[in-house]
Amino acid sequence: MALSLFNTLSLKVEPFTPSDGNTVRMYSCGPTVYNYAHIGNLRTFTFNDTLRRWLRYRGFVLNHVMNITDVEDKIIRKSMELGIPMGEYTSKYEKYFLEDMATMRFEKPEQIVRATEHIHEMVDLIETLQSKGFTYDSDGSVYYRISKFAEYGKLSHHDFSGIQAGARVDNDEYEKDNARDFVLWKARKGEEPYWDAPFGAGRPGWHIECSAMAMKYLGDTLDIHTGGVDLAFPHHENEIAQSEAASGKPFARFWVHCEHLHVDMQKMSKSIGNIFTLRDLVELGHTPEALRLLLMSVPYRKKLNFTLDSLKGSQTSIDRLRNYKLRLETAKLEEGTNEEISKLCDLALEKFEASMDDDLNTAEALAAIFEFVRETNSLLDEDRFLEGNRAPALELLARFDSVFDILKLTEVEGKLGDDAIEALIAERSSAKKTKQFARADEIRNQLLDAGIILEDTKDGVRWKRK
Ligand code: AMP
Ligand code: ZN
């Protein structure tokens, strides 16, 4: 079976192959660096990572570009409120974002590119649109005339033919019902940052950056463009209008959008106060890999409702898998191969791969692995798991983990925080109770490596730093 992906453009699940050889040219809208990323943002970036990893698993080479939006309405407002230069303000949040990416174990896109370093390319693109008659000027700003682009609306599947001609919008974000000619270049205003351009000093609108950078690094037609569902309109619709008007070619073959994360059945929002960041969760004693698994456990096109209980459930699942792997690595097994287990192993791999190929059905892929673990754990209990079954079972786990990446332990900058230490000690105690002595020793050694000394006393376990 080959990989199929749901394409927002066609509203169909379509077989995917790159258009040119073996390299996938993929563009993902990156973060707007005006605050810490919240776990909703991280759901979309986890989806990008899953897609990346699955494409690589299937033997493709990636040329993946992600932008950093470091000039935009909210950024300008916030940095001006604080009275600090825009670049100083954004570089702080860019650094936090890159740290979060590493903590979440995201593979780095081949190229991460900043909007403010591509103003020249944006100006060139706006000039091309001007020369082709897709724009008009008003009060020093340049607008895109959407009625000039006959296919406007093809991504969001909305009929915009009745909209009021000539009405325009300066905001970077707006709803479908509020569609207007959108701004490509905003005239200089007050103390706002600005750049010189042939059409006057000012700054780019939000949408032009992704068209300019995607085409610069990946050519006129990309294989895949990704983002969260909220970006399909207006952002991606506008990217298509800009890029296709300029090049005369399709901009992206596949548009793939990740559904939103909700919290306690409500949209995450500042006013409700239900926004979590990765750092909030780690502070509460949760691990990044538990969040990673939770975000991957629901297929990307379904809404996912976040609760702290489900995060705990993910950690339990991870512990179960880690214990199983350790058991496989250390169990004394009799010689020979149990053919029943070989079949189970082949079947699990087949189901895992078919599920991922099926529009990244991560829930089914996980279920295939857990089913195998449950069945073979019983066979291990009954001494029917043989030496010849060990390597293929470990290989299955390795393949699973090349995508899910949750089996190795997180060490926070080489140092474990108090909560992580307490959690490991609790895990060691329960491992001892259930006679999983190898796991208990592994935890003791891991803590020792991190400079933590354990002392078993009659009142329980005490620990200290070396
Ligand atoms: P931003 O930093 O606001 O530009 O958003 C970065 C990415 O996160 C975009 O692809 C958004 O579509 C996505 N996003 C924003 N909110 C959520 C959410 N609640 N769930 C999933 N993705 C989201
Ligand atoms: Zn974008």
Coordinates of C-alpha atoms and ligand atoms in Angstrom, one line a residue:
M1 CA 0.0 0.0 0.0
A2 CA 1.1 3.5 -0.6
L3 CA 0.6 6.6 1.5
S4 CA -2.6 8.5 1.0
L5 CA -3.4 12.0 2.4
F6 CA -6.6 14.0 2.7
N7 CA -6.2 17.0 0.4
T8 CA -8.3 20.0 1.5
L9 CA -8.2 21.2 -2.2
S10 CA -10.1 18.2 -3.5
L11 CA -11.7 17.1 -0.3
K12 CA -10.5 13.6 -1.1
V13 CA -8.0 11.1 0.3
E14 CA -5.5 10.9 -2.6
P15 CA -2.4 8.7 -3.1
F16 CA 0.7 10.7 -2.5
T17 CA 4.0 10.7 -4.4
P18 CA 6.3 13.7 -5.0
S19 CA 6.1 15.3 -8.4
D20 CA 9.8 15.2 -9.1
G21 CA 11.9 12.1 -8.2
N22 CA 12.1 11.1 -4.6
T23 CA 12.3 14.4 -2.8
V24 CA 9.2 15.8 -1.1
R25 CA 9.1 19.6 -1.2
M26 CA 7.0 20.6 1.8
Y27 CA 6.2 23.9 3.4
S28 CA 4.7 24.4 6.8
C29 CA 3.4 27.6 8.3
G30 CA 5.4 28.2 11.4
P31 CA 4.9 30.0 14.6
T32 CA 4.1 33.7 15.1
V33 CA 6.7 34.5 17.7
Y34 CA 4.9 36.9 20.0
N35 CA 4.3 34.5 23.0
Y36 CA 5.1 30.9 24.1
A37 CA 3.6 28.3 21.8
H38 CA 0.5 26.7 23.5
I39 CA -0.2 23.0 23.3
G40 CA -2.8 23.6 20.5
N41 CA 0.0 25.0 18.3
L42 CA 2.1 22.0 19.4
R43 CA -0.6 19.7 18.1
T44 CA -0.2 21.1 14.6
F45 CA 3.6 21.0 14.8
T46 CA 3.4 17.4 16.1
F47 CA 1.3 16.6 13.1
N48 CA 4.0 18.1 10.8
D49 CA 6.6 16.0 12.6
T50 CA 4.5 12.8 12.2
L51 CA 4.1 13.5 8.5
R52 CA 7.8 14.2 8.0
R53 CA 8.8 11.0 9.8
W54 CA 6.3 8.9 7.9
L55 CA 7.5 10.3 4.6
R56 CA 11.0 9.4 5.6
Y57 CA 9.9 6.0 6.8
R58 CA 8.5 5.4 3.3
G59 CA 11.9 6.2 1.8
F60 CA 11.4 9.8 0.6
V61 CA 14.0 12.5 1.0
L62 CA 12.6 15.7 2.5
N63 CA 13.1 19.3 1.7
H64 CA 10.9 20.8 4.3
V65 CA 10.7 24.6 4.9
M66 CA 9.1 26.2 7.9
N67 CA 8.8 30.0 8.4
I68 CA 9.0 32.1 11.5
T69 CA 6.6 35.0 11.4
D70 CA 8.5 37.7 13.1
V71 CA 6.6 40.8 11.8
E72 CA 2.9 40.9 12.1
D73 CA 0.1 43.0 13.8
K74 CA 0.2 41.3 17.3
I75 CA 4.0 41.3 17.4
I76 CA 4.2 45.0 16.6
R77 CA 1.5 45.9 19.1
K78 CA 3.1 43.9 21.9
S79 CA 6.7 45.0 21.3
M80 CA 5.5 48.6 21.1
E81 CA 3.5 48.3 24.3
L82 CA 6.7 47.0 26.0
G83 CA 8.8 49.6 24.4
I84 CA 11.4 47.2 23.1
P85 CA 12.7 46.7 19.5
M86 CA 10.7 44.2 17.5
G87 CA 13.7 42.0 16.8
E88 CA 14.6 41.8 20.4
Y89 CA 11.1 40.8 21.3
T90 CA 10.7 38.1 18.6
S91 CA 14.1 36.6 19.1
K92 CA 13.3 35.7 22.7
Y93 CA 10.1 33.8 21.7
E94 CA 11.8 32.2 18.7
K95 CA 14.4 30.8 21.0
Y96 CA 11.7 29.4 23.3
F97 CA 9.9 27.9 20.3
L98 CA 13.1 26.2 19.1
E99 CA 13.7 24.9 22.6
D100 CA 10.1 23.5 22.7
M101 CA 10.6 21.9 19.3
A102 CA 13.7 20.0 20.6
T103 CA 11.9 19.1 23.9
M104 CA 9.0 17.7 21.8
R105 CA 11.6 15.7 19.8
F106 CA 10.5 17.3 16.5
E107 CA 12.9 16.7 13.6
K108 CA 14.2 20.0 12.4
P109 CA 12.8 21.1 9.0
E110 CA 15.7 21.3 6.5
Q111 CA 15.2 25.1 6.4
I112 CA 13.7 27.5 9.0
V113 CA 13.4 30.9 7.6
R114 CA 12.4 34.3 9.0
A115 CA 10.0 36.7 7.4
T116 CA 12.1 39.8 8.2
E117 CA 15.0 38.3 6.3
H118 CA 12.9 38.0 3.1
I119 CA 11.4 41.4 2.7
H120 CA 13.2 41.8 -0.6
E121 CA 11.6 38.6 -2.0
M122 CA 8.2 39.9 -0.8
V123 CA 8.7 43.2 -2.5
D124 CA 9.6 41.5 -5.8
L125 CA 6.5 39.3 -5.6
I126 CA 4.3 42.3 -5.0
E127 CA 5.9 44.0 -8.0
T128 CA 5.1 41.0 -10.2
L129 CA 1.5 41.1 -9.0
Q130 CA 1.4 44.8 -9.7
S131 CA 2.7 44.3 -13.2
K132 CA 0.1 41.6 -13.9
G133 CA -2.7 43.8 -12.7
F134 CA -3.8 42.0 -9.6
T135 CA -3.3 44.9 -7.2
Y136 CA -4.3 48.5 -6.5
D137 CA -2.8 51.2 -4.3
S138 CA -4.6 53.1 -1.7
D139 CA -3.1 55.7 0.8
G140 CA 0.4 54.2 0.3
S141 CA -0.8 50.6 0.9
V142 CA -1.0 47.9 -1.8
Y143 CA -4.0 45.6 -1.9
Y144 CA -4.8 42.3 -3.7
R145 CA -7.9 42.6 -5.9
I146 CA -9.5 39.2 -5.2
S147 CA -12.1 39.5 -7.9
K148 CA -9.3 39.4 -10.4
F149 CA -8.3 35.9 -9.4
A150 CA -11.2 33.7 -10.8
E151 CA -10.3 30.7 -8.6
Y152 CA -10.4 32.6 -5.3
G153 CA -12.2 30.4 -2.8
K154 CA -11.1 27.0 -4.3
L155 CA -9.3 25.9 -1.1
S156 CA -12.0 26.9 1.4
H157 CA -14.8 25.8 -1.0
H158 CA -16.6 29.1 -0.6
D159 CA -18.3 31.1 -3.2
F160 CA -17.0 34.6 -3.0
S161 CA -18.4 35.9 -6.3
G162 CA -21.0 38.0 -4.5
I163 CA -18.6 40.0 -2.3
Q164 CA -18.5 43.7 -2.5
A165 CA -15.9 44.8 -5.0
G166 CA -13.3 47.2 -3.8
A167 CA -13.9 46.7 0.0
R168 CA -10.7 46.0 1.7
V169 CA -9.2 44.7 4.9
D170 CA -6.0 45.6 6.7
N171 CA -6.1 43.0 9.4
D172 CA -4.0 39.9 9.0
E173 CA -6.8 37.6 10.2
Y174 CA -10.5 37.7 9.4
E175 CA -13.4 35.3 8.9
K176 CA -14.8 34.0 5.6
D177 CA -17.9 36.1 5.9
N178 CA -15.7 39.1 6.1
A179 CA -13.6 38.4 2.9
R180 CA -12.3 41.5 1.3
D181 CA -9.4 42.6 -0.9
F182 CA -6.4 41.9 1.4
V183 CA -3.4 44.0 2.1
L184 CA 0.0 43.0 0.6
W185 CA 2.0 46.0 1.8
K186 CA 0.9 48.3 4.6
A187 CA 1.9 52.0 4.5
R188 CA 4.2 53.1 7.2
K189 CA 2.3 54.1 10.4
G190 CA 3.6 56.2 13.3
E191 CA 6.5 54.5 15.1
E192 CA 5.9 51.1 13.6
P193 CA 8.9 49.2 12.0
Y194 CA 9.1 49.8 8.3
W195 CA 11.1 49.0 5.2
D196 CA 11.6 51.1 2.0
A197 CA 10.0 49.8 -1.1
P198 CA 9.3 51.1 -4.6
F199 CA 5.6 51.6 -3.6
G200 CA 6.5 53.5 -0.5
A201 CA 7.8 52.8 3.0
G202 CA 5.9 50.2 5.0
R203 CA 5.8 46.6 6.0
P204 CA 4.4 43.4 4.5
G205 CA 1.0 42.0 5.2
W206 CA 1.1 38.5 6.8
H207 CA 0.1 36.4 3.8
I208 CA 2.8 37.5 1.3
E209 CA 5.7 36.0 3.4
C210 CA 4.7 32.4 2.9
S211 CA 4.2 32.7 -0.8
A212 CA 7.5 34.5 -1.2
M213 CA 9.6 32.1 1.0
A214 CA 7.9 28.9 -0.2
M215 CA 8.5 29.7 -3.9
K216 CA 12.1 30.9 -3.2
Y217 CA 13.2 27.7 -1.5
L218 CA 10.9 25.1 -3.1
G219 CA 9.9 26.4 -6.6
D220 CA 6.6 27.4 -8.0
T221 CA 4.7 24.2 -7.2
L222 CA 5.2 22.5 -3.8
D223 CA 4.3 18.9 -3.1
I224 CA 2.7 19.5 0.3
H225 CA 1.7 22.6 2.2
T226 CA 0.6 22.2 5.8
G227 CA -0.9 24.2 8.7
G228 CA -3.7 24.2 11.3
V229 CA -7.3 24.2 10.0
D230 CA -7.7 27.9 11.0
L231 CA -5.2 28.8 8.4
A232 CA -7.1 27.4 5.4
F233 CA -9.0 30.7 5.3
P234 CA -7.9 33.4 4.8
H235 CA -4.2 32.7 5.0
H236 CA -3.8 29.7 2.6
E237 CA -6.5 31.0 0.2
N238 CA -4.5 34.2 0.0
E239 CA -1.3 32.4 -0.5
I240 CA -2.8 30.6 -3.5
A241 CA -4.1 33.8 -4.9
Q242 CA -0.7 35.5 -4.6
S243 CA 1.4 32.6 -5.9
E244 CA -0.8 31.3 -8.7
A245 CA -1.4 34.8 -10.0
A246 CA 2.3 35.5 -10.1
S247 CA 3.6 32.1 -11.5
G248 CA 0.5 31.0 -13.5
K249 CA 1.1 27.5 -12.0
P250 CA -0.6 25.5 -9.2
F251 CA 1.0 26.5 -5.9
A252 CA 0.7 23.3 -3.9
R253 CA -0.4 19.8 -5.0
F254 CA -1.5 18.7 -1.5
W255 CA -2.9 21.0 1.2
V256 CA -3.0 19.2 4.5
H257 CA -4.6 20.7 7.6
C258 CA -4.5 19.6 11.2
E259 CA -7.7 19.9 13.3
H260 CA -7.7 21.9 16.5
L261 CA -7.0 20.9 20.1
H262 CA -9.7 21.7 22.6
V263 CA -9.4 21.8 26.4
D264 CA -12.1 20.4 28.5
M265 CA -14.4 20.5 25.5
Q266 CA -13.9 24.2 25.0
K267 CA -11.7 26.1 22.6
M268 CA -8.4 27.1 24.2
S269 CA -8.5 30.8 24.8
K270 CA -6.9 33.3 27.0
S271 CA -10.2 34.6 28.3
I272 CA -11.3 31.2 29.6
G273 CA -7.8 30.8 31.0
N274 CA -7.4 27.2 29.8
I275 CA -4.2 27.7 27.8
F276 CA -1.4 25.4 28.6
T277 CA 2.2 25.6 27.4
L278 CA 4.6 22.7 27.3
R279 CA 6.5 24.4 30.1
D280 CA 3.3 24.5 32.3
L281 CA 2.9 20.8 31.9
V282 CA 6.5 19.9 32.6
E283 CA 6.3 22.1 35.7
L284 CA 3.2 20.1 36.8
G285 CA 5.4 17.0 36.6
H286 CA 4.3 15.7 33.2
T287 CA 6.8 14.5 30.6
P288 CA 7.1 16.0 27.1
E289 CA 6.8 12.5 25.6
A290 CA 3.4 12.0 27.3
L291 CA 2.2 15.1 25.5
R292 CA 3.7 13.9 22.3
L293 CA 1.9 10.6 22.6
L294 CA -1.4 12.2 23.6
L295 CA -1.2 14.6 20.6
M296 CA -0.4 11.6 18.3
S297 CA -3.0 9.3 19.7
V298 CA -5.9 10.9 17.8
P299 CA -5.7 11.1 14.0
Y300 CA -4.8 14.7 12.9
R301 CA -8.2 15.3 11.2
K302 CA -10.2 14.7 14.3
K303 CA -10.8 17.2 17.1
L304 CA -8.8 16.3 20.2
N305 CA -10.0 17.2 23.6
F306 CA -7.1 17.7 26.1
T307 CA -7.5 16.8 29.7
L308 CA -4.8 16.3 32.4
D309 CA -6.2 12.8 33.0
S310 CA -5.7 11.8 29.4
L311 CA -2.1 13.1 29.7
K312 CA -1.6 10.8 32.7
G313 CA -3.1 8.0 30.7
S314 CA -0.5 8.6 28.0
Q315 CA 2.3 8.3 30.5
T316 CA 0.9 5.0 31.7
S317 CA 0.9 3.8 28.1
I318 CA 4.5 4.9 27.7
D319 CA 5.5 3.2 30.9
R320 CA 3.9 0.0 29.7
L321 CA 5.7 0.1 26.4
R322 CA 9.1 0.9 28.1
N323 CA 8.6 -2.0 30.6
Y324 CA 7.8 -4.3 27.8
K325 CA 10.9 -3.3 25.8
L326 CA 13.1 -3.8 28.9
R327 CA 11.5 -7.2 29.4
L328 CA 12.2 -8.1 25.8
E329 CA 15.8 -7.0 26.2
T330 CA 16.5 -8.8 29.4
A331 CA 14.3 -11.9 29.6
K332 CA 16.0 -15.3 29.6
L333 CA 14.4 -17.1 26.7
E334 CA 14.6 -20.7 25.4
E335 CA 16.1 -21.4 22.1
G336 CA 14.0 -21.7 19.0
T337 CA 11.3 -19.6 17.3
N338 CA 7.6 -19.6 18.1
E339 CA 5.9 -19.4 14.7
E340 CA 2.7 -18.1 16.2
I341 CA 4.6 -15.1 17.5
S342 CA 6.4 -14.6 14.2
K343 CA 3.0 -14.3 12.6
L344 CA 1.7 -11.9 15.2
C345 CA 4.8 -9.7 14.7
D346 CA 4.4 -9.6 10.9
L347 CA 0.7 -8.9 11.3
A348 CA 1.4 -6.0 13.8
L349 CA 3.9 -4.5 11.4
E350 CA 1.6 -4.8 8.5
K351 CA -1.3 -3.2 10.4
F352 CA 1.0 -0.4 11.8
E353 CA 2.2 0.5 8.3
A354 CA -1.2 0.2 6.6
S355 CA -2.7 2.5 9.3
M356 CA 0.0 5.1 8.9
D357 CA -0.4 4.9 5.1
D358 CA -4.1 5.5 5.5
D359 CA -3.9 9.3 5.9
L360 CA -1.7 8.9 9.0
N361 CA -4.2 7.0 11.1
T362 CA -2.0 7.1 14.2
A363 CA -4.8 5.7 16.5
E364 CA -5.0 2.5 14.5
A365 CA -1.2 2.3 14.3
L366 CA -0.9 2.6 18.1
A367 CA -3.6 0.0 18.6
A368 CA -1.7 -2.5 16.4
I369 CA 1.4 -2.1 18.6
F370 CA -0.5 -2.3 21.9
E371 CA -2.4 -5.4 20.7
F372 CA 1.0 -7.1 20.0
V373 CA 2.4 -6.1 23.4
R374 CA -0.7 -7.4 25.2
E375 CA -0.6 -10.8 23.3
T376 CA 3.1 -11.3 23.6
N377 CA 3.3 -10.3 27.3
S378 CA 1.0 -13.2 28.0
L379 CA 3.2 -15.5 25.9
L380 CA 6.2 -14.3 27.8
D381 CA 4.5 -15.1 31.1
E382 CA 3.8 -18.6 29.8
D383 CA 7.5 -19.1 28.6
R384 CA 6.3 -19.5 25.1
F385 CA 8.2 -16.5 23.8
L386 CA 11.5 -17.9 22.3
E387 CA 14.9 -16.5 21.6
G388 CA 14.3 -16.3 17.8
N389 CA 11.3 -14.0 18.5
R390 CA 13.3 -11.5 20.4
A391 CA 15.0 -9.6 17.6
P392 CA 12.0 -9.2 15.3
A393 CA 9.9 -8.0 18.2
L394 CA 12.5 -5.4 19.2
E395 CA 12.7 -4.4 15.5
L396 CA 8.9 -3.8 15.5
L397 CA 9.3 -1.5 18.5
A398 CA 12.2 0.3 16.8
R399 CA 10.1 0.9 13.7
F400 CA 7.2 2.1 15.8
D401 CA 9.5 4.4 17.7
S402 CA 11.2 5.9 14.6
V403 CA 7.8 7.7 14.2
F404 CA 6.3 8.0 17.7
D405 CA 9.6 8.6 19.4
I406 CA 8.4 8.1 23.0
L407 CA 10.5 5.2 24.3
K408 CA 13.7 6.9 25.4
L409 CA 13.6 8.8 28.7
T410 CA 13.7 12.6 28.7
E411 CA 16.5 14.2 30.6
V412 CA 16.0 17.9 31.0
E413 CA 19.3 19.4 30.0
G414 CA 21.1 16.5 31.6
K415 CA 19.6 17.5 34.9
L416 CA 16.4 16.0 36.3
G417 CA 13.9 18.2 38.1
D418 CA 12.6 17.2 41.5
D419 CA 9.2 16.1 40.1
A420 CA 10.9 13.9 37.5
I421 CA 13.1 12.4 40.2
E422 CA 10.1 11.7 42.4
A423 CA 8.2 10.1 39.5
L424 CA 11.2 7.8 38.7
I425 CA 11.5 6.8 42.3
A426 CA 7.8 6.0 42.4
E427 CA 8.1 4.0 39.2
R428 CA 11.1 2.1 40.7
S429 CA 9.1 1.3 43.8
S430 CA 6.3 -0.2 41.8
A431 CA 8.7 -2.0 39.6
K432 CA 10.2 -3.6 42.7
K433 CA 6.7 -4.5 44.0
T434 CA 5.9 -6.3 40.7
K435 CA 9.3 -8.0 40.7
Q436 CA 10.6 -6.1 37.7
F437 CA 14.0 -5.9 39.2
A438 CA 15.8 -5.1 35.9
R439 CA 13.6 -2.0 35.4
A440 CA 14.2 -1.0 39.1
D441 CA 17.9 -1.3 38.6
E442 CA 17.8 0.6 35.3
I443 CA 16.0 3.5 37.1
R444 CA 18.6 3.5 39.9
N445 CA 21.4 3.7 37.4
Q446 CA 19.7 6.4 35.4
L447 CA 19.3 8.5 38.5
L448 CA 22.9 7.8 39.5
D449 CA 24.1 9.0 36.0
A450 CA 22.1 12.2 36.6
G451 CA 23.9 12.6 40.0
I452 CA 21.1 11.4 42.2
I453 CA 21.8 9.0 45.0
L454 CA 19.1 6.8 46.4
E455 CA 19.0 5.5 49.9
D456 CA 16.5 2.8 50.8
T457 CA 15.4 3.4 54.4
K458 CA 12.7 1.8 56.5
D459 CA 10.6 4.9 56.0
G460 CA 10.9 4.7 52.2
V461 CA 13.3 6.0 49.7
R462 CA 15.4 9.1 50.3
W463 CA 17.4 10.9 47.6
K464 CA 20.0 13.5 47.4
R465 CA 22.1 15.2 44.7
K466 CA 25.8 14.3 44.5
Ligands
AMP1 P1 0.4 30.8 15.2 O1 1.7 30.8 16.0 O2 -0.7 31.5 15.8 O3 0.7 31.3 13.8 O4 0.0 29.3 15.0 C1 0.9 28.2 14.7 C2 0.1 27.0 14.2 O5 -0.7 26.5 15.3 C3 -0.8 27.3 13.0 O6 -0.6 26.3 12.1 C4 -2.2 27.3 13.6 O7 -3.1 26.9 12.7 C5 -2.0 26.2 14.7 N1 -3.0 26.3 15.8 C6 -3.4 27.4 16.5 N2 -4.4 27.0 17.5 C7 -4.5 25.7 17.4 C8 -5.2 24.7 18.2 N3 -6.0 25.0 19.2 N4 -5.1 23.4 17.8 C9 -4.3 23.0 16.8 N5 -3.5 23.9 16.1 C10 -3.6 25.2 16.4
ZN2 ZN 1.9 30.7 6.2

